[in-house]
Amino acid sequence: MSLLSVRNLVIDYARTRALDGAGLEVAQGESVGVVGESGSGKSTLGSAVGRLLPRAARRTEGEVLVAGEPVFDLPAARLRHLRRKHLGFVFQDPIGSLDPTMRVGDQLRLVLGRGGDVRFHLGRVRLDDPRVLRAYPHQLSGGMAQRVAIAMAMATSPDLLVADEPTAALDSQVREEVSDVIFTLAAEAGTSILWLSHDLPAVARRCDRVAVMYGGRVVESGPAAQVLGHPAHPYTAALARSAPAAAAHGVRLEPVPGRPPVLTGPSPGCAFAPRCAFAEDRCAHERPAPVRVREQDVLCHKAIELEDRLTAPIEPAPIEPAPIEPAPIEPAPIEPAPNTTEVTA
Amino acid sequence: MRRLDRLSIGGLACLAVLVLFALGSLVGAGGDPDAIVGPRLQPPGPGWWLGTDNLGRSVLPRVMEGVGTTLLLSSIAVLVTAVLSAAFGILAGYRGGYLNELVMRLVEVLYSFPAIVLAILVAAVLGPGQTAALASIVLVTIPLMTRLVRAAAVAVAQRDYVTSAVISGARLPRVLVRHVLPNVAGTIAVQGTYALSVGIAVEGGLSFLGFGVQPPQASLGVLIQQGGTYMIAAPWLILGPGVVLVAAILAINVVGDGLRDRLEPRETRSLT
Amino acid sequence: MRLLMWWSGRALSSAATLLGVSVLIFAAVRLMPGGFAETVLGPFATPEQKAELAARYGLDQPVFVQYGHWLAAVAGGDFGFSMISRQPVGAELLARLPITAELTVLAVAASVLLGVPLGVLTAVRARPTGGGAAGRLLSGLGVSVPEFVLGSLVVFVFSRYALGLQVGSWVPLTRDPAANLATMILPAAVLSVFSISVTARTTRDAVMGVLVEPYVTAAVGRGESPWSIVRHHILRNAATPVVTLIGTTTAYLLGGALIVEHVFNLPGVGSYIVQAVGRRDYAVVQAGVLLAAGVFIVMNVLIDLLVGAIDPRLGVMAGRRA
Amino acid sequence: ATGTTTTPQAAAQETAAPGFLAVADQALAPGGTLNLQVHIDSGAATGYDPQLADVATTWQLLSLSYETLVTVGPDFSVQPLLAEKWDTPDDRTYVFHLRKGVAFSNGRKMTADDVVGSLKRLLASKGVWAGQLGPVDEIVKDGDDRVKVTLKEPYTPFLAALANVPAAILPMKEIGDKSVDPATTLLGTGPYVVDNHRQDVSWTFKRNDTYWNQGKPAADTLNITIAPEEAARIAALQNGGAALATLGNVDSASMLAGAKDVKVVTQATTDFYYLMLNSLKPGSKLADPKVRQAINIALDAQQIADIALGGKGKPTAITPAGLPGSCDPATLPSAAKSVEEAKKLLAEAGAEGLSFTLTIFNTEPAPAVAQVIQQNLQQAGITVKIEQMDEASWSGKVYGKAPAEFDAALSWFAGYADPGMVTKWWNPETAGFNAGFMKPDKELSTLIDAANKQAEGRDEALAQVCAKADADAQMIPLVTRPATVAYRADQLSPSLYATEGYGNVLRLVADARVKKSR
Amino acid sequence: MILELDDVTVTFAAGPPLRRIHLDAMRHVTLQVAEGETLGLVGESGSGKTTTSHVALGLRRPTSGTVRFDGRPFPKRRRELAGRMQAVLQHPHWSLNPRMRVGASVAEPLDVLGRTDRTAVTEMLEHVGLGADFADRYPHELSGGQRQRVSIARALVTRPAFIVFDEAVSALDVSVQVQILNLIKDLQAEYGFGALFISHDLGAVRYVADRIAVMRRGEVVETADTRTFYAGPSHEYSKQLLEAL
Ligand SMILES: Nc1ncnc2c1ncn2[C@@H]1O[C@H](COP(=O)(O)OP(=O)(O)OP(=O)(O)O)[C@@H](O)[C@H]1O
Ligand SMILES: Nc1ncnc2c1ncn2[C@@H]1O[C@H](COP(=O)(O)OP(=O)(O)OP(=O)(O)O)[C@@H](O)[C@H]1O
Ligand SMILES: [Mg+2]
Ligand SMILES: [Mg+2]
């Protein structure tokens, strides 16, 4: 039985359908990257796993099972228990997700309960400096703050860690460090990871499996190397082709043509159809059912036909999670908070 | 932006009824509020549907007039407060520097006067009456509001959307009106309705001490103050204006909270 | 060092405020119609009598000179004499302060103990529709019942049906603490109704501001219980405006819970000042307002310290004040 | 009563119920503590000096420690006090026989020197009461226990004026050697001595053990609490915190209805409300006597009494209604005229559509009286705008400048114990305080002086004064000002006059018997 | 040259007097951006990139050194530059007024210029991949990437002469990133604006920038043509940076 199982989940906001029948399975110990176009519903999916959606969101259909428990139908106390025991979250804004009025040590202690070894947990994320313990979040750099957030999320050794673009706000070196920390800790604890990101190379490198979202559905999922190296869905292929890092200088990259859909109700057919070079009539009004292509599950009417015609330039050598060099401890830069920008209007 | 919630709509409806009620007194519905129509302290009955007061006047038209007086007085006062606080608070908060210091010191000085003492001083200096009551309410409510608006404006001034507007070449008035004001509007709404309750309370307090509107004009404060004396002997004297006053302030507060929620586009999170 | 700088800055700005207050109050009492001599000597007094009295209290000198003398005296700790009772104003204020202070402490305690939970509850339960409405109505009700009505009602009811609490015969705390409390609890309750409601509303507003913050989502995601989230994350982060409000309320009340003092006939600071205003007893009004301003300033400093302690981003040691 | 010796029967009040609202039950044991509440403290800048006091509340408090040569009975007859009796050999001479065994509360015996000194000091003072004593020519000691006062001309109210607190006998020896300052210390021959006073909070009086009148005072201690707020006094009565309290609102009785053991009584007084019309304000229509008469006609004193005072007051002429010898307000010329005539007078004066401001202070029942006046005058087409102020601002506006700035104002006079005394205020040249808004009326002044000189046929003379003042109408008497007193019948057996001339509710407090106190 | 920074130093004084900490966020920085050119600015966190952009935008006066925009020092009145420069600021979360609809936000630079034509707004929203129906949404109804695109649309709508992109594409998925980068390139070709492109993402920088400047601890340690830079950076730190790519 998989640890996380999202089945035909439909989430509506006031005037948008964010998830339109998303399905996803995450097994114990597995790391799954979720990629997709901006607005495709990644964050909504991530929040739905812990039932952390904003009030405006409504679950219209489907369910989310974590360790077999239906998240959306649990009474409050059971839900809390589930979150405590099975789930951990790391969000994009590192400093914002820490309580600004509490010392880092106290926040961690709150999670660990009495008798928890705070130093040990900070040490695990390579924050050995005792000053960190007594520091307030605003006195930490972004990278340090994100590591604290990770330490808190991992403190209870959750079964599943949901990380929503946890490194987007960080610069490239720090980004690597933080990712390393997460994956190492998860590997040690046997934690599964749901990694929401748009950093395709990183996902390819670090995740076991990838789920590609489009228009509120998971249109393709499978082993990371397979999905990104040999996409089976036309969208995945287009996405993988457009990574700027992949381009040689002076070459013009082509984005996926057209605009992503903004759904207000169920999409009548394949949401990608209007932008798809291979679309045919039925794509516009018949919702595709999952098909298996190689090791991938694909939502495409023409997946079988297209099996070998889609290519991707990324040839990710699935590398071992890089051994972490003891990251140099930044002398906690107690940065003076910036003053009001001097504006001369 | 969300619609007002049901409670707030109820509050609005209640206010509308009260305003209609007050307008009724303008067209003479209910009778002459000053005329002595019957024996003193009569319980409700024909000719005086809410009873008569200690001068034998019918209470109903007096309550109608009182609602009008009080609502008009306190809303004008709060409007003045809101405009002044918004202007000074926003400017001081956005501009900072000496202007900020000056405004904050002035506010602190005003703040340092006990409210009712301030009101009495104003009434004594200006001579009692509506102007004094108005000025008192303004002076009593302005410090807190200016302070909070300023604090909110300081926070907004640092936001990137303000910087963006400045980069676009937007002039100061535009920045203040389009960006700072809407983002401190929630504060102004909450504080405004709070000030409205304070205003009504100050008016009542002034009447209690004899500095309020001038007789024979009725205001809720005056009516309630008089009614309080007859609470046991003639409860109808306080019941009418009391119910109306409680309804008014309650409605205002409820609407204020609703407005605040409405002006805050982000949704609060439930804790479960 | 930082601390020292901060304190001296505070002292300077406080002095400026006090000076402003002193000028304003001095001018205001003199602008009031009906001079001291007329008021106190009554209509039958002859002009000579009035002149003599004015001379006795130096009221015949130019206002600037009077102000100078007064300020010098005040700076030396001498608040002058009441022109009515001929008693030193400072001593009388000091004698009355404990009553007002006790009232204030009780009322503020009630505001914190009842208003804050009510505010948190209405915020946490606030749904776009329904929910928490009862709390909102309740706190709305609190601000809408005028103090003097509630006061009169309470006084009336409790004086007729004793119900174990006393009305109207104040006993000093030092003489009999139990009896004192029995007489103070009602006025404090009346006084607190408004501040409880205001505290509740401010708390609600502040808590709702915190509820949109990502760290609350993070805490929910960690499976912390609502109570724990409120206790550990929300209260502190929502505290700044609430503490500011409560501090300000305290200062206000210490400046005179006038109406309650009147209705319950408690010899507090507020009634002293107001009676003095009525009789144009300048020295008393000036001293009283100055005292209130002083209390207010001290409260402000306390608020800043407290807020700084609660929110490290705003603290003295954080180097910046918001 | 020329050439006779008056020895009125002493202690009449103890047995005679007529003229009394309550009579203390002498069967009850003396002693105990009496808790009282009044609405205002004495607040004179002149301190406790009785000769300078000019407010009834101050008189009331000072009367607990100070005594006068004579006092008034329930029927306003003059009664002996520190003077056992007095002779009036002619209508300008009074010889007072001082009571023996009277001592000040410091133990020193009162002497004729104290009496002579006190009266001389009073005459030399600038207080109001110096004038009320009349044309005193000479005060001399006439033996060890006799004092003789000679007047320049006959003055009927003389004894009544002597009966008020400003004429109290002071310890002149101590004042002379400056060991006592009457402004700060109360040292008199009265039944109580001050134990403690906190301005605006409370007074505590203790029994004067050297009091000359054996068996008095009955209560050992008086606690007087100052409670400005009516509700607080009502509360104190209800819960027994006060055994007796003065009440300000005419309807307070109804608030206390049903309160166990609380008895509310209305004490009539000779004080009365009057309307001032400023005839000196430049350009004012009120300078025209016709306009003022029209206003006087349009005023309905009975309605004011019935509505504003809840039926507790009485219409009055300038001689206070209720005093023996005062005129009947119903016979005043203005009372017989109709509103039509008022309108006609206004038309004649070219003052149709007259409109003026009535300035009042904000303590009840002034606003109520003013609003009834407003309604009255509306009948005659006169518009009155009411301007309500705190008392200090009010007196600033009314007495502050000459000519005064107000149009009309409302106030009240103490009526005293002789019908002629208050009429003196109608001559602004001697009264002074109203010179800023009132033109002297020669004829009226002459009539007033004449009435106060006369003993025989005085009623006739006073009637002329009333009619003349009614026509002059610069100060229009309206209604008497009743006092409401409430007491706990289970705690106290008090004595109270039915009518007071000096506004002194505590006049008979030395007789009051405490049943139990809380 | 549309923008010239000449020997610019910015020193921040933080903390109370007496115990002021002085920190050079920029040290003797000299940079030029030509018309029609994109200068990429890279460097670790806290190296002074944002500060540089603020100086370039005239939001902050340098402690020393000169700034020339379009050959002239900044005018006293900012208004004279209206429509000439724009910026996409670093934090997408705070870059949009939460109480203004997306359409109004994007239209604001036009309003400032007194232009009332709204077609440009819809057009620009389309360009950044957001339909016209996004115009009446509020920022909180957008995903992170959508919000960032609105800021970009706002910056481009008046076709200014100079634009700063501070981490403008950091929250976008690759495809949209490419779309936006292409848009920038296209508009640049059409209107010839100069751009300062700040990013952590060396791939994106390489894609759009004509020249690259590397900052470290407030100093510009290397400026080079993009092709040269990626072929073989000369500074040690630049090499480190490239390795991380
Ligand atoms: N609070 C909200 N109210 C209304 N619509 C919303 C809300 N939050 C998100 N949406 C809409 O739901 C859709 C999915 O949003 P979501 O945040 O899940 O996207 P995402 O995949 O995380 O995108 P990104 O990569 O840009 O963060 C988007 O079209 C967005 O506009
Ligand atoms: N207003 C200010 N007051 C004091 N110090 C400041 C201020 N603004 C920035 N700094 C400091 O200046 C240095 C440069 O900051 P800047 O924001 O320019 O860096 P950056 O290169 O943009 O970093 P990032 O990549 O993290 O955005 C930092 O150490 C920062 O703490
Ligand atoms: Mg997202
Ligand atoms: Mg930056």
Short mmCIF file of N, CA and C in Angstrom, two decimals, chain C residues 194-285:
data_model
loop_
_atom_site.label_atom_id
_atom_site.label_comp_id
_atom_site.label_asym_id
_atom_site.label_seq_id
_atom_site.Cartn_x
_atom_site.Cartn_y
_atom_site.Cartn_z
N PHE C 194 -16.41 48.18 29.07
CA PHE C 194 -15.99 48.82 27.82
C PHE C 194 -14.61 48.31 27.40
N SER C 195 -13.69 48.28 28.35
CA SER C 195 -12.33 47.93 27.96
C SER C 195 -12.22 46.44 27.60
N ILE C 196 -13.06 45.62 28.21
CA ILE C 196 -13.06 44.21 27.81
C ILE C 196 -13.45 44.11 26.34
N SER C 197 -14.49 44.83 25.99
CA SER C 197 -14.97 44.76 24.62
C SER C 197 -13.93 45.29 23.64
N VAL C 198 -13.35 46.41 24.00
CA VAL C 198 -12.37 46.99 23.09
C VAL C 198 -11.16 46.06 22.97
N THR C 199 -10.77 45.51 24.10
CA THR C 199 -9.66 44.56 24.05
C THR C 199 -10.01 43.39 23.16
N ALA C 200 -11.23 42.91 23.30
CA ALA C 200 -11.64 41.76 22.49
C ALA C 200 -11.58 42.10 21.01
N ARG C 201 -12.05 43.29 20.67
CA ARG C 201 -12.06 43.64 19.25
C ARG C 201 -10.65 43.82 18.71
N THR C 202 -9.82 44.48 19.50
CA THR C 202 -8.45 44.67 19.05
C THR C 202 -7.74 43.34 18.91
N THR C 203 -7.99 42.47 19.89
CA THR C 203 -7.37 41.15 19.83
C THR C 203 -7.83 40.42 18.58
N ARG C 204 -9.11 40.50 18.33
CA ARG C 204 -9.63 39.82 17.15
C ARG C 204 -8.91 40.29 15.89
N ASP C 205 -8.82 41.62 15.78
CA ASP C 205 -8.18 42.20 14.61
C ASP C 205 -6.74 41.72 14.49
N ALA C 206 -6.03 41.77 15.61
CA ALA C 206 -4.62 41.39 15.60
C ALA C 206 -4.46 39.91 15.28
N VAL C 207 -5.28 39.09 15.90
CA VAL C 207 -5.16 37.65 15.68
C VAL C 207 -5.47 37.32 14.22
N MET C 208 -6.46 38.00 13.68
CA MET C 208 -6.77 37.71 12.29
C MET C 208 -5.62 38.13 11.38
N GLY C 209 -4.90 39.16 11.80
CA GLY C 209 -3.72 39.54 11.04
C GLY C 209 -2.65 38.46 11.09
N VAL C 210 -2.54 37.80 12.24
CA VAL C 210 -1.53 36.76 12.39
C VAL C 210 -1.95 35.48 11.65
N LEU C 211 -3.25 35.26 11.63
CA LEU C 211 -3.73 33.99 11.06
C LEU C 211 -3.40 33.84 9.58
N VAL C 212 -3.05 34.93 8.90
CA VAL C 212 -2.71 34.78 7.48
C VAL C 212 -1.21 34.51 7.30
N GLU C 213 -0.47 34.53 8.38
CA GLU C 213 0.98 34.38 8.26
C GLU C 213 1.36 32.94 7.95
N PRO C 214 2.41 32.77 7.19
CA PRO C 214 2.82 31.42 6.83
C PRO C 214 3.25 30.56 8.02
N TYR C 215 3.77 31.17 9.07
CA TYR C 215 4.21 30.31 10.17
C TYR C 215 3.05 29.66 10.89
N VAL C 216 1.87 30.27 10.76
CA VAL C 216 0.70 29.61 11.34
C VAL C 216 0.35 28.38 10.52
N THR C 217 0.39 28.54 9.19
CA THR C 217 0.17 27.38 8.33
C THR C 217 1.21 26.30 8.65
N ALA C 218 2.43 26.74 8.84
CA ALA C 218 3.48 25.77 9.16
C ALA C 218 3.15 25.02 10.44
N ALA C 219 2.68 25.76 11.44
CA ALA C 219 2.37 25.11 12.72
C ALA C 219 1.20 24.16 12.57
N VAL C 220 0.19 24.58 11.81
CA VAL C 220 -0.94 23.69 11.57
C VAL C 220 -0.43 22.42 10.87
N GLY C 221 0.46 22.64 9.93
CA GLY C 221 1.00 21.51 9.19
C GLY C 221 1.79 20.56 10.06
N ARG C 222 2.36 21.08 11.13
CA ARG C 222 3.09 20.20 12.04
C ARG C 222 2.16 19.45 12.97
N GLY C 223 0.88 19.77 12.88
CA GLY C 223 -0.10 19.06 13.70
C GLY C 223 -0.21 19.58 15.10
N GLU C 224 0.23 20.84 15.30
CA GLU C 224 0.05 21.39 16.64
C GLU C 224 -1.44 21.62 16.88
N SER C 225 -1.85 21.50 18.12
CA SER C 225 -3.27 21.68 18.42
C SER C 225 -3.59 23.17 18.38
N PRO C 226 -4.86 23.51 18.10
CA PRO C 226 -5.23 24.93 18.05
C PRO C 226 -4.81 25.66 19.32
N TRP C 227 -5.01 25.02 20.42
CA TRP C 227 -4.65 25.66 21.68
C TRP C 227 -3.17 25.96 21.74
N SER C 228 -2.38 25.00 21.31
CA SER C 228 -0.95 25.20 21.34
C SER C 228 -0.53 26.29 20.35
N ILE C 229 -1.18 26.31 19.21
CA ILE C 229 -0.84 27.34 18.23
C ILE C 229 -1.18 28.72 18.78
N VAL C 230 -2.36 28.80 19.39
CA VAL C 230 -2.76 30.08 19.98
C VAL C 230 -1.75 30.50 21.04
N ARG C 231 -1.44 29.55 21.90
CA ARG C 231 -0.59 29.88 23.03
C ARG C 231 0.83 30.24 22.59
N HIS C 232 1.37 29.43 21.71
CA HIS C 232 2.77 29.61 21.40
C HIS C 232 3.03 30.60 20.29
N HIS C 233 2.17 30.60 19.30
CA HIS C 233 2.49 31.42 18.13
C HIS C 233 1.61 32.66 18.00
N ILE C 234 0.33 32.49 18.25
CA ILE C 234 -0.57 33.60 17.95
C ILE C 234 -0.51 34.70 18.99
N LEU C 235 -0.57 34.29 20.25
CA LEU C 235 -0.64 35.30 21.30
C LEU C 235 0.52 36.27 21.22
N ARG C 236 1.71 35.75 21.13
CA ARG C 236 2.87 36.63 21.10
C ARG C 236 2.84 37.54 19.88
N ASN C 237 2.52 36.94 18.75
CA ASN C 237 2.62 37.73 17.54
C ASN C 237 1.49 38.74 17.41
N ALA C 238 0.39 38.47 18.07
CA ALA C 238 -0.71 39.42 18.01
C ALA C 238 -0.63 40.41 19.16
N ALA C 239 0.37 40.23 20.00
CA ALA C 239 0.38 40.99 21.26
C ALA C 239 0.62 42.48 21.09
N THR C 240 1.38 42.85 20.08
CA THR C 240 1.80 44.25 20.01
C THR C 240 0.62 45.23 20.09
N PRO C 241 -0.34 45.14 19.18
CA PRO C 241 -1.44 46.10 19.29
C PRO C 241 -2.24 45.94 20.58
N VAL C 242 -2.38 44.70 21.03
CA VAL C 242 -3.17 44.49 22.24
C VAL C 242 -2.48 45.10 23.44
N VAL C 243 -1.19 44.86 23.54
CA VAL C 243 -0.44 45.44 24.65
C VAL C 243 -0.49 46.96 24.56
N THR C 244 -0.36 47.47 23.36
CA THR C 244 -0.42 48.92 23.20
C THR C 244 -1.77 49.44 23.68
N LEU C 245 -2.81 48.76 23.27
CA LEU C 245 -4.14 49.19 23.67
C LEU C 245 -4.31 49.12 25.18
N ILE C 246 -3.90 48.00 25.74
CA ILE C 246 -4.10 47.83 27.18
C ILE C 246 -3.29 48.86 27.94
N GLY C 247 -2.08 49.10 27.47
CA GLY C 247 -1.26 50.12 28.12
C GLY C 247 -1.93 51.47 28.06
N THR C 248 -2.46 51.77 26.89
CA THR C 248 -3.11 53.06 26.73
C THR C 248 -4.35 53.15 27.60
N THR C 249 -5.11 52.06 27.61
CA THR C 249 -6.31 52.04 28.46
C THR C 249 -5.91 52.27 29.91
N THR C 250 -4.86 51.58 30.32
CA THR C 250 -4.41 51.75 31.69
C THR C 250 -4.10 53.20 31.98
N ALA C 251 -3.38 53.81 31.05
CA ALA C 251 -3.03 55.21 31.26
C ALA C 251 -4.28 56.08 31.33
N TYR C 252 -5.21 55.79 30.42
CA TYR C 252 -6.46 56.54 30.41
C TYR C 252 -7.17 56.42 31.75
N LEU C 253 -7.30 55.18 32.19
CA LEU C 253 -8.05 54.95 33.43
C LEU C 253 -7.34 55.58 34.61
N LEU C 254 -6.01 55.49 34.61
CA LEU C 254 -5.28 56.08 35.73
C LEU C 254 -5.47 57.58 35.74
N GLY C 255 -5.70 58.14 34.57
CA GLY C 255 -5.95 59.57 34.49
C GLY C 255 -7.32 59.91 35.03
N GLY C 256 -8.11 58.91 35.35
CA GLY C 256 -9.39 59.19 35.97
C GLY C 256 -10.50 58.40 35.34
N ALA C 257 -11.02 57.49 36.10
CA ALA C 257 -12.18 56.75 35.64
C ALA C 257 -13.37 57.55 36.12
N LEU C 258 -13.52 58.68 35.48
CA LEU C 258 -14.35 59.73 36.03
C LEU C 258 -15.78 59.33 36.36
N ILE C 259 -16.43 58.77 35.35
CA ILE C 259 -17.86 58.54 35.53
C ILE C 259 -18.11 57.50 36.61
N VAL C 260 -17.28 56.47 36.61
CA VAL C 260 -17.45 55.45 37.63
C VAL C 260 -17.15 56.01 39.01
N GLU C 261 -16.12 56.82 39.09
CA GLU C 261 -15.81 57.44 40.37
C GLU C 261 -17.01 58.27 40.86
N HIS C 262 -17.62 58.95 39.94
CA HIS C 262 -18.79 59.77 40.27
C HIS C 262 -19.92 58.90 40.79
N VAL C 263 -20.29 57.93 39.97
CA VAL C 263 -21.48 57.15 40.28
C VAL C 263 -21.29 56.37 41.58
N PHE C 264 -20.09 55.87 41.78
CA PHE C 264 -19.85 55.08 42.98
C PHE C 264 -19.28 55.93 44.11
N ASN C 265 -19.18 57.21 43.87
CA ASN C 265 -18.66 58.13 44.87
C ASN C 265 -17.33 57.68 45.45
N LEU C 266 -16.39 57.41 44.57
CA LEU C 266 -15.05 57.04 45.01
C LEU C 266 -14.17 58.27 44.88
N PRO C 267 -13.47 58.61 45.94
CA PRO C 267 -12.63 59.81 45.86
C PRO C 267 -11.36 59.54 45.06
N GLY C 268 -11.47 59.45 43.78
CA GLY C 268 -10.30 59.15 42.95
C GLY C 268 -9.76 60.39 42.28
N VAL C 269 -8.80 60.16 41.40
CA VAL C 269 -8.12 61.26 40.73
C VAL C 269 -9.07 61.99 39.77
N GLY C 270 -9.85 61.20 39.05
CA GLY C 270 -10.70 61.79 38.01
C GLY C 270 -11.65 62.82 38.58
N SER C 271 -12.34 62.45 39.67
CA SER C 271 -13.32 63.39 40.19
C SER C 271 -12.62 64.63 40.76
N TYR C 272 -11.41 64.42 41.26
CA TYR C 272 -10.64 65.56 41.77
C TYR C 272 -10.39 66.56 40.65
N ILE C 273 -9.93 66.03 39.54
CA ILE C 273 -9.61 66.92 38.42
C ILE C 273 -10.87 67.61 37.91
N VAL C 274 -11.93 66.82 37.77
CA VAL C 274 -13.13 67.41 37.19
C VAL C 274 -13.75 68.45 38.11
N GLN C 275 -13.75 68.15 39.41
CA GLN C 275 -14.26 69.16 40.33
C GLN C 275 -13.42 70.43 40.25
N ALA C 276 -12.12 70.21 40.10
CA ALA C 276 -11.23 71.37 40.02
C ALA C 276 -11.51 72.16 38.75
N VAL C 277 -11.79 71.45 37.65
CA VAL C 277 -12.12 72.16 36.42
C VAL C 277 -13.35 73.01 36.68
N GLY C 278 -14.33 72.42 37.35
CA GLY C 278 -15.58 73.12 37.62
C GLY C 278 -15.36 74.38 38.43
N ARG C 279 -14.36 74.36 39.29
CA ARG C 279 -14.16 75.55 40.15
C ARG C 279 -12.99 76.37 39.69
N ARG C 280 -12.44 76.00 38.56
CA ARG C 280 -11.28 76.73 38.03
C ARG C 280 -10.15 76.74 39.05
N ASP C 281 -9.97 75.61 39.70
CA ASP C 281 -8.87 75.49 40.65
C ASP C 281 -7.63 75.12 39.83
N TYR C 282 -7.01 76.16 39.27
CA TYR C 282 -6.00 75.94 38.23
C TYR C 282 -4.91 74.97 38.62
N ALA C 283 -4.37 75.17 39.81
CA ALA C 283 -3.22 74.36 40.20
C ALA C 283 -3.58 72.88 40.16
N VAL C 284 -4.78 72.55 40.60
CA VAL C 284 -5.18 71.16 40.65
C VAL C 284 -5.34 70.59 39.24
N VAL C 285 -6.02 71.35 38.39
CA VAL C 285 -6.22 70.87 37.02
C VAL C 285 -4.87 70.65 36.36
#
